[in-house]
CSV table of C-alpha atoms in Angstrom, one decimal:
chain,number,residue,atom,x,y,z
N,170,MET,CA,13.7,-18.4,-22.9
N,171,SER,CA,14.4,-22.2,-22.7
N,172,GLU,CA,17.3,-21.7,-21.2
N,173,ASP,CA,15.9,-19.3,-18.7
N,174,LEU,CA,13.3,-22.0,-17.6
N,175,THR,CA,15.7,-24.3,-17.1
N,176,THR,CA,18.1,-22.4,-14.7
N,177,LYS,CA,15.3,-21.3,-12.3
N,178,THR,CA,13.7,-25.1,-11.8
N,179,GLU,CA,16.9,-26.3,-11.4
N,180,GLU,CA,17.1,-26.1,-8.4
N,181,LEU,CA,13.0,-28.2,-8.3
N,182,SER,CA,13.7,-31.8,-7.6
N,183,LEU,CA,11.2,-35.2,-5.8
N,184,GLU,CA,15.1,-35.9,-4.5
N,185,ASN,CA,15.1,-32.3,-2.4
N,186,ASN,CA,12.6,-33.2,0.2
N,187,LYS,CA,12.9,-30.5,2.6
N,188,THR,CA,10.3,-28.5,3.4
N,189,VAL,CA,9.6,-25.7,6.1
N,190,PHE,CA,10.3,-27.6,9.0
N,191,ASP,CA,14.0,-27.7,7.8
N,192,SER,CA,14.5,-24.0,7.3
N,193,LYS,CA,13.5,-22.7,11.1
N,194,GLU,CA,14.8,-19.3,9.4
N,195,ASN,CA,12.7,-19.1,7.0
N,196,PHE,CA,9.5,-20.2,8.7
N,197,ASN,CA,7.6,-17.7,10.0
N,198,SER,CA,3.9,-19.5,8.1
N,199,LYS,CA,1.3,-20.8,11.0
N,200,HIS,CA,0.6,-24.7,10.7
N,201,PRO,CA,-3.0,-25.2,9.9
N,202,LEU,CA,-4.5,-28.4,11.3
N,203,ASN,CA,-6.4,-30.4,9.2
N,204,ASN,CA,-9.7,-30.1,11.8
N,205,LYS,CA,-9.9,-28.0,14.4
N,206,TRP,CA,-10.0,-29.0,18.2
N,207,THR,CA,-11.8,-27.9,20.7
N,208,LEU,CA,-10.6,-28.5,24.6
N,209,TRP,CA,-12.8,-29.4,27.9
N,210,TYR,CA,-12.3,-29.7,30.9
N,211,THR,CA,-15.0,-31.4,33.5
N,212,LYS,CA,-14.6,-29.2,36.9
N,213,PRO,CA,-14.6,-31.7,40.2
N,214,GLN,CA,-17.4,-31.4,42.2
N,215,THR,CA,-16.7,-28.9,44.9
N,216,ASN,CA,-20.3,-28.4,46.1
N,217,LYS,CA,-23.6,-30.1,45.6
N,218,SER,CA,-25.8,-27.7,44.3
N,219,GLU,CA,-23.4,-28.7,41.1
N,220,GLN,CA,-25.2,-30.1,38.2
N,221,TRP,CA,-23.1,-32.7,35.6
N,222,HIS,CA,-24.0,-29.9,32.7
N,223,GLU,CA,-22.6,-27.2,34.4
N,224,LEU,CA,-19.1,-28.8,35.5
N,225,LEU,CA,-18.3,-29.7,32.1
N,226,LYS,CA,-17.2,-26.8,30.3
N,227,PRO,CA,-15.6,-26.0,26.7
N,228,VAL,CA,-12.0,-24.1,27.4
N,229,ILE,CA,-10.7,-22.9,24.2
N,230,THR,CA,-10.6,-23.5,20.6
N,231,PHE,CA,-7.9,-23.5,18.0
N,232,ALA,CA,-6.7,-24.4,14.6
N,233,SER,CA,-3.0,-24.4,14.0
N,234,VAL,CA,0.3,-26.3,15.1
N,235,GLU,CA,1.5,-23.4,17.5
N,236,GLU,CA,-1.8,-22.5,19.2
N,237,PHE,CA,-1.9,-26.0,20.7
N,238,TRP,CA,1.6,-25.6,21.8
N,239,GLY,CA,0.8,-22.4,23.0
N,240,ILE,CA,-2.5,-24.0,25.0
N,241,TYR,CA,-0.7,-27.0,26.0
N,242,ASN,CA,2.1,-24.9,27.5
N,243,SER,CA,-0.4,-22.0,29.5
N,244,ILE,CA,-2.7,-25.2,31.4
N,245,PRO,CA,-1.9,-27.6,33.8
N,246,GLN,CA,-0.2,-31.1,32.5
N,247,ALA,CA,-2.3,-34.4,33.2
N,248,ASN,CA,-0.2,-35.4,36.3
N,249,GLN,CA,-0.9,-31.5,38.2
N,250,LEU,CA,-4.7,-32.0,37.6
N,251,PRO,CA,-7.3,-31.8,40.5
N,252,LEU,CA,-8.4,-35.6,41.3
N,253,LYS,CA,-12.1,-36.4,39.4
N,254,SER,CA,-10.9,-33.5,36.8
N,255,ASP,CA,-11.3,-34.5,33.1
N,256,TYR,CA,-10.0,-33.8,30.0
N,257,HIS,CA,-11.6,-34.1,26.7
N,258,LEU,CA,-10.1,-33.3,23.1
N,259,PHE,CA,-12.7,-33.5,21.0
N,260,LYS,CA,-13.0,-32.2,17.4
N,261,GLU,CA,-15.3,-28.8,17.4
N,262,GLY,CA,-19.0,-28.7,17.0
N,263,ILE,CA,-18.5,-32.6,19.0
N,264,ARG,CA,-19.6,-32.2,22.8
N,265,PRO,CA,-17.6,-35.0,24.7
N,266,GLU,CA,-20.8,-36.9,25.5
N,267,TRP,CA,-22.2,-39.8,24.7
N,268,GLU,CA,-25.5,-38.6,24.0
N,269,ASP,CA,-24.0,-35.8,21.4
N,270,ASP,CA,-25.1,-37.1,17.7
N,271,GLN,CA,-22.0,-37.9,16.8
N,272,ASN,CA,-21.2,-40.0,19.3
N,273,SER,CA,-24.0,-41.9,19.8
N,274,LYS,CA,-23.4,-44.6,17.8
N,275,GLY,CA,-19.8,-45.1,18.6
N,276,GLY,CA,-17.7,-46.1,21.2
N,277,LYS,CA,-14.1,-46.1,23.1
N,278,PHE,CA,-10.9,-47.2,23.3
N,279,GLN,CA,-10.0,-47.0,27.0
N,280,TYR,CA,-6.7,-47.9,29.0
N,281,SER,CA,-7.1,-47.8,33.0
N,282,PHE,CA,-3.5,-47.1,34.2
N,283,ASN,CA,-2.5,-47.5,37.7
N,284,LYS,CA,-1.9,-44.3,39.3
N,285,LYS,CA,1.3,-45.1,41.5
N,286,GLU,CA,2.7,-46.5,38.5
N,287,VAL,CA,2.1,-44.0,36.0
N,288,GLN,CA,2.2,-40.7,37.8
N,289,SER,CA,5.7,-40.0,36.2
N,290,ILE,CA,5.1,-40.7,32.7
N,291,ILE,CA,1.3,-39.8,32.6
N,292,SER,CA,1.9,-36.5,31.1
N,293,ASP,CA,4.1,-37.4,28.1
N,294,LEU,CA,2.1,-40.1,27.8
N,295,TRP,CA,-1.6,-37.7,27.4
N,296,LEU,CA,1.5,-35.1,25.9
N,297,ARG,CA,1.9,-37.9,23.0
N,298,GLY,CA,-2.5,-39.0,22.2
N,299,LEU,CA,-2.9,-35.6,21.9
N,300,LEU,CA,0.0,-35.2,19.3
N,301,ALA,CA,-0.9,-38.6,17.3
N,302,LEU,CA,-5.2,-36.5,17.5
N,303,ILE,CA,-4.0,-33.3,15.8
N,304,GLY,CA,-1.8,-34.6,13.7
N,305,GLU,CA,-4.5,-37.2,12.8
N,306,THR,CA,-1.7,-40.0,12.0
N,307,ILE,CA,-3.7,-42.1,14.4
N,308,GLU,CA,-5.7,-42.9,11.5
N,309,GLU,CA,-5.9,-43.2,8.2
N,310,GLU,CA,-8.3,-41.6,6.0
N,311,GLU,CA,-11.6,-43.1,7.7
N,312,ASN,CA,-12.1,-39.7,9.8
N,313,LEU,CA,-13.1,-41.8,12.2
N,314,VAL,CA,-12.0,-40.0,15.4
N,315,ASN,CA,-14.2,-37.4,17.4
N,316,GLY,CA,-11.7,-36.7,20.5
N,317,ILE,CA,-9.5,-38.2,23.1
N,318,VAL,CA,-10.3,-38.4,26.9
N,319,LEU,CA,-8.3,-38.2,30.4
N,320,ASN,CA,-9.5,-39.5,33.6
N,321,VAL,CA,-7.6,-38.4,36.8
N,322,ARG,CA,-9.2,-40.7,39.6
N,323,LYS,CA,-8.1,-41.5,43.0
N,324,SER,CA,-6.0,-45.0,42.5
N,325,ASN,CA,-6.1,-44.9,38.5
N,326,ILE,CA,-5.2,-42.6,35.7
N,327,ARG,CA,-7.8,-43.2,32.5
N,328,ILE,CA,-7.1,-42.9,28.3
N,329,GLY,CA,-9.6,-42.9,26.5
N,330,LEU,CA,-10.3,-42.5,22.6
N,331,TRP,CA,-13.6,-41.8,21.6
N,332,VAL,CA,-14.6,-43.2,17.7
N,333,ALA,CA,-18.2,-42.0,15.5
N,334,ASN,CA,-19.3,-45.8,14.9
N,335,VAL,CA,-18.3,-49.4,15.6
N,336,GLN,CA,-19.5,-50.7,12.7
N,337,ASP,CA,-15.7,-50.9,10.5
N,338,LEU,CA,-13.9,-53.3,13.1
N,339,ASP,CA,-10.5,-53.1,10.4
N,340,SER,CA,-10.0,-50.4,10.9
N,341,LEU,CA,-10.9,-49.5,13.6
N,342,LYS,CA,-8.3,-52.4,15.1
N,343,SER,CA,-5.4,-50.5,13.2
N,344,ILE,CA,-6.3,-47.4,15.2
N,345,GLY,CA,-6.4,-49.6,18.4
N,346,GLU,CA,-3.2,-50.9,18.0
N,347,LYS,CA,-2.0,-47.7,17.2
N,348,LEU,CA,-3.2,-46.0,20.0
N,349,LYS,CA,-1.3,-49.2,22.1
N,350,LYS,CA,2.4,-48.4,20.9
N,351,ILE,CA,1.2,-44.6,21.5
N,352,LEU,CA,0.3,-45.3,25.4
N,353,GLN,CA,3.3,-47.6,25.4
N,354,LEU,CA,1.4,-51.0,26.6
N,355,ASN,CA,3.1,-53.9,26.1
N,356,GLU,CA,1.9,-57.5,24.3
N,357,ASN,CA,0.2,-58.1,28.2
N,358,SER,CA,-2.2,-55.4,27.8
N,359,LYS,CA,-5.5,-55.7,27.1
N,360,LEU,CA,-6.9,-52.0,24.7
N,361,GLU,CA,-10.3,-53.0,24.8
N,362,LEU,CA,-13.5,-51.3,22.4
N,363,THR,CA,-16.9,-50.8,24.3
N,364,SER,CA,-20.3,-49.2,22.1
N,365,HIS,CA,-21.4,-46.4,23.6
N,366,ASP,CA,-24.8,-48.3,23.5
N,367,GLU,CA,-26.1,-49.5,27.1
N,368,LYS,CA,-26.9,-52.4,25.8
N,369,ILE,CA,-23.8,-53.8,24.4
N,370,LYS,CA,-22.0,-54.4,28.2
N,371,ASP,CA,-19.3,-56.7,25.8
N,372,PRO,CA,-16.3,-55.2,24.3
N,373,LEU,CA,-16.5,-54.7,20.6
N,374,LEU,CA,-12.6,-55.7,19.9
N,375,VAL,CA,-10.4,-56.3,22.2
N,376,VAL,CA,-6.7,-55.3,20.9
F,204,MET,CA,-5.4,-34.4,4.1
F,205,ALA,CA,-2.6,-32.8,6.7
F,206,LYS,CA,-0.9,-34.8,8.6
F,207,TYR,CA,1.8,-33.7,10.9
F,208,THR,CA,3.8,-36.3,12.6
F,209,GLU,CA,5.5,-36.7,16.6
F,210,GLU,CA,8.3,-35.5,15.2
F,211,GLN,CA,7.4,-32.4,13.6
F,212,LEU,CA,4.7,-31.3,15.6
F,213,PHE,CA,7.8,-30.7,18.1
F,214,GLU,CA,9.8,-28.7,16.5
F,215,LEU,CA,7.1,-26.7,16.1
F,216,LYS,CA,6.6,-26.3,19.9
F,217,THR,CA,9.5,-23.3,20.2
F,218,GLU,CA,6.9,-21.4,18.1
F,219,ALA,CA,4.2,-21.2,20.5
F,220,HIS,CA,1.5,-18.7,20.1
F,221,VAL,CA,-1.3,-18.2,23.0
F,222,PRO,CA,-4.7,-17.5,21.1
F,223,GLN,CA,-6.5,-16.3,23.8
F,224,PRO,CA,-4.6,-15.8,27.1
F,225,THR,CA,-7.1,-14.1,29.1
F,226,ILE,CA,-9.1,-17.1,29.0
F,227,LEU,CA,-6.8,-19.5,30.0
F,228,GLU,CA,-5.4,-17.4,32.7
F,229,ALA,CA,-9.2,-17.9,33.5
F,230,PHE,CA,-8.6,-21.2,32.8
F,231,ASN,CA,-6.0,-21.6,36.0
F,232,LYS,CA,-7.2,-19.7,38.0
F,233,MET,CA,-10.1,-22.1,38.0
F,234,ILE,CA,-8.0,-25.1,38.6
F,235,GLU,CA,-6.0,-23.1,41.6
F,236,GLU,CA,-9.3,-22.4,43.2
F,237,VAL,CA,-10.2,-26.2,42.8
F,238,GLN,CA,-7.2,-27.7,44.3
F,239,GLN,CA,-7.5,-25.4,47.1
F,240,GLN,CA,-11.0,-26.5,47.3
F,241,THR,CA,-10.4,-30.4,47.0
F,242,LEU,CA,-7.6,-29.0,49.6
F,243,ALA,CA,-9.8,-27.9,52.1
F,244,GLN,CA,-12.0,-30.6,52.1
F,245,TYR,CA,-9.5,-32.9,52.7
F,246,GLN,CA,-8.5,-31.3,55.5
F,247,GLU,CA,-12.1,-31.0,56.6
F,248,TYR,CA,-12.4,-34.5,56.5
F,249,GLN,CA,-9.6,-36.0,58.0
F,250,GLN,CA,-10.2,-33.2,61.0
F,251,GLN,CA,-14.2,-35.3,61.0
F,252,GLN,CA,-11.8,-38.2,60.9
F,253,GLN,CA,-10.3,-37.0,64.0
F,254,GLN,CA,-12.8,-36.2,66.1
F,255,GLN,CA,-14.7,-39.2,65.3
F,256,GLN,CA,-12.1,-41.2,66.8
F,257,LEU,CA,-11.3,-39.4,70.0
F,258,LYS,CA,-15.6,-39.1,71.0
F,259,LYS,CA,-14.9,-43.0,70.6
F,260,LYS,CA,-12.5,-42.7,73.7
F,261,HIS,CA,-14.2,-40.1,76.1
F,262,ASN,CA,-17.6,-38.7,76.5
F,263,GLY,CA,-17.8,-35.3,75.1
F,264,ASP,CA,-17.1,-33.9,78.2
F,265,THR,CA,-14.2,-31.1,78.1
F,266,TYR,CA,-12.6,-28.8,80.1
F,267,ILE,CA,-10.2,-25.3,79.6
F,268,ASP,CA,-7.1,-26.0,80.7
F,269,GLU,CA,-4.7,-23.6,82.3
F,270,HIS,CA,-3.3,-22.1,78.9
F,271,GLY,CA,-6.9,-22.0,77.5
F,272,ASN,CA,-7.4,-24.6,75.7
F,273,GLU,CA,-10.1,-26.9,75.4
F,274,ARG,CA,-9.5,-30.8,76.0
F,275,SER,CA,-11.5,-33.5,77.2
F,276,TYR,CA,-10.7,-35.7,80.5
F,277,HIS,CA,-10.4,-38.7,79.4
F,278,HIS,CA,-6.6,-39.1,79.8
F,279,MET,CA,-7.5,-37.9,84.0
F,280,ASN,CA,-9.9,-40.2,85.1
F,281,ARG,CA,-9.1,-43.7,82.2
F,282,ARG,CA,-8.1,-46.7,84.0
F,283,ARG,CA,-3.9,-47.4,85.2
F,284,GLY,CA,-1.6,-49.3,82.7
F,285,SER,CA,-0.8,-52.5,83.4
F,286,ARG,CA,2.6,-51.3,82.6
F,287,SER,CA,2.7,-47.8,83.4
F,288,GLY,CA,4.9,-46.6,86.9
F,289,GLY,CA,7.3,-48.6,88.5
F,290,ASN,CA,6.6,-48.5,92.4
F,291,LYS,CA,3.0,-49.8,92.6
F,292,PRO,CA,1.5,-50.0,96.4
F,293,ASN,CA,1.8,-53.6,97.6
F,294,LEU,CA,-1.5,-53.4,99.1
F,295,ARG,CA,-0.9,-57.1,100.4
F,296,LYS,CA,-1.7,-58.3,104.2
F,297,LYS,CA,1.9,-58.5,105.6
F,298,ASN,CA,2.7,-61.5,106.7
F,299,GLU,CA,4.0,-60.1,110.2
F,300,ILE,CA,3.7,-59.1,113.8
F,301,VAL,CA,4.6,-56.2,114.7
F,302,GLN,CA,5.5,-55.9,118.7
F,303,VAL,CA,6.2,-52.7,120.7
F,304,ASP,CA,8.4,-53.7,124.3
F,305,GLU,CA,8.1,-51.6,127.6
F,306,ASP,CA,10.6,-49.5,126.2
F,307,GLY,CA,8.9,-48.9,123.1
F,308,TRP,CA,10.8,-50.7,120.4
F,309,ALA,CA,8.8,-51.8,118.1
F,310,THR,CA,10.1,-55.5,116.5
F,311,THR,CA,8.8,-57.4,113.3
F,312,ILE,CA,7.7,-60.8,114.1
F,313,GLN,CA,6.4,-63.6,112.2
F,314,PRO,CA,3.2,-65.4,113.1
F,315,THR,CA,2.7,-68.2,114.4
F,316,THR,CA,0.2,-71.4,113.5
F,317,THR,CA,-2.7,-72.1,115.1
F,318,LYS,CA,-1.4,-75.9,116.2
F,319,GLY,CA,-0.8,-77.1,119.2
F,320,ASN,CA,2.9,-77.3,120.5
F,321,ASN,CA,3.4,-80.5,120.1
F,322,GLU,CA,2.8,-80.4,116.6
F,323,GLU,CA,4.6,-77.6,115.9
F,324,GLU,CA,7.9,-79.4,117.9
F,325,SER,CA,7.2,-82.9,115.9
F,326,SER,CA,7.4,-80.6,112.8
F,327,ASN,CA,10.3,-78.9,113.5
F,328,THR,CA,12.1,-82.0,114.1
F,329,LYS,CA,11.0,-83.8,110.9
F,330,ASN,CA,12.1,-80.9,108.4
F,331,ASN,CA,15.7,-80.5,110.5
F,332,ALA,CA,16.2,-84.0,110.9
F,333,GLY,CA,20.0,-84.3,109.3
F,334,GLY,CA,20.0,-80.5,108.7
F,335,VAL,CA,19.9,-81.2,105.3
F,336,ARG,CA,16.6,-81.4,103.0
F,337,ALA,CA,17.1,-82.7,100.0
F,338,ARG,CA,14.6,-84.6,97.4
F,339,PRO,CA,15.4,-87.7,95.7
F,340,ASN,CA,15.1,-87.6,91.9
F,341,ASN,CA,14.9,-90.9,90.7
F,342,LYS,CA,15.2,-90.0,87.4
F,343,ASN,CA,18.8,-89.6,87.5
F,344,LEU,CA,19.7,-92.5,89.6
F,345,GLY,CA,20.6,-96.0,88.3
F,346,SER,CA,17.6,-97.7,90.2
F,347,SER,CA,14.7,-97.1,90.4
F,348,LYS,CA,13.9,-98.0,93.9
F,349,ALA,CA,13.0,-94.7,95.3
F,350,VAL,CA,16.1,-93.3,97.8
F,351,ASP,CA,16.3,-93.1,101.3
F,352,PRO,CA,16.4,-89.0,102.6
F,353,ARG,CA,19.1,-89.9,105.2
F,354,GLU,CA,21.3,-91.9,103.0
F,355,ILE,CA,21.7,-88.4,101.3
F,356,VAL,CA,22.6,-87.2,104.7
F,357,SER,CA,24.7,-89.6,105.6
F,358,ASP,CA,27.4,-89.1,102.1
F,359,LYS,CA,27.2,-85.3,103.5
F,360,GLN,CA,31.1,-84.5,103.2
F,361,THR,CA,32.1,-84.2,107.1
F,362,LYS,CA,35.8,-83.6,106.0
F,363,ALA,CA,36.7,-80.2,104.8
F,364,PHE,CA,39.1,-80.2,101.6
F,365,ASN,CA,42.9,-79.0,102.9
F,366,ALA,CA,44.6,-77.7,99.9
F,367,PHE,CA,47.9,-77.2,102.4
F,368,ALA,CA,48.1,-81.5,102.1
F,369,ALA,CA,47.1,-81.9,98.6
F,370,LEU,CA,49.7,-79.5,97.8
F,371,GLY,CA,52.2,-81.2,100.1
F,372,GLY,CA,51.4,-85.2,100.1
F,373,SER,CA,52.2,-87.6,98.3
F,374,ASP,CA,49.5,-89.9,95.4
F,375,ASP,CA,50.1,-92.6,98.8
F,376,ASP,CA,49.1,-90.2,101.5
F,377,GLU,CA,45.7,-88.8,99.1
F,378,ASP,CA,44.9,-92.8,98.3
F,379,GLU,CA,45.3,-92.9,102.3
F,380,ASP,CA,43.2,-89.5,102.5
F,381,ASP,CA,40.5,-91.2,100.2
F,382,ASP,CA,40.5,-94.7,102.3
F,383,ASP,CA,40.0,-92.4,106.1
F,384,ASP,CA,37.4,-90.5,103.9
F,385,GLU,CA,36.2,-94.3,103.2
F,386,ASP,CA,35.7,-95.3,106.6
F,387,ASN,CA,34.8,-92.7,108.2
F,388,ASP,CA,31.8,-92.8,105.8
F,389,GLU,CA,31.2,-96.1,106.7
């Protein structure tokens, strides 16, 4: 019995770090994400009768890595979006509006890129932001990040990371520094954290 | 807490699965419509801008040309450009008189001044004195004293240069010639 067990567990070892990712042949299971995510889209106003709340629409919700790639491959990339469009990727149940209860006490890190300079790489930067968000590598265990936003405007493109609250500045600083790396910003570029509260106009944190 | 690094997520890219294709098709269709509308709005805006610029140039009055196109009059009655057209009409009053003789021949004559005959003659003699008119330039002369124009006239070369004489003659001859010239000048 004990010999049997020994031979069966011989292959098990902590030194053997192989996971399902190492063998595509054996890999047939879905990879669930820690959270469900909803993709939102803000349509540019094409006639004056359209109201703001009508322009912001949820597109689709997904819960696995495979679904994410399926959706990502099927929709226009960041540099293909029409002017005045927005993409939002938020945790399910959170509307990408500062009025939402889960956003109202929070804030956002935001960086504005010059459109001409970043046109060729903005899709890649946006994708890396999405991956850091759904892979949840942008934060440790704080559960502070609510979503990420892309704004396509006439002369610039903005990427913003929305957080649930602005109390824990140490954790927020770590998140800001990771975002700065993801967006390939150099040391001279400043990434500011601003509160959704209109009364607080000054940046809470500069990374 | 399930975490996936960027590399792990990229490895799964080939396993992509589209959860609700109909929703994504509708979404793409909507974006396509938005792009078309945006393009149409942009073109409309450009047309408006062009029309506004045209309105600035003319009063809006138009006609239909031979091809059936509506055109404005502004290109027909605008002022002639200062550089357009090489043959501009010379509308200045001509400074000559045409005289027709008995045989019908027309000749142009320079008009005479209204001054009296005596004055005209005297002025002519003044101008023609010596045959050559020269204006002395004191600046380029050694002396600041004004030069008498008649002296300049007297410097006029009276003996023509003879190339054969110059080639055939000796140095002494040339000297002699020079002396002769000096004598003549004096």
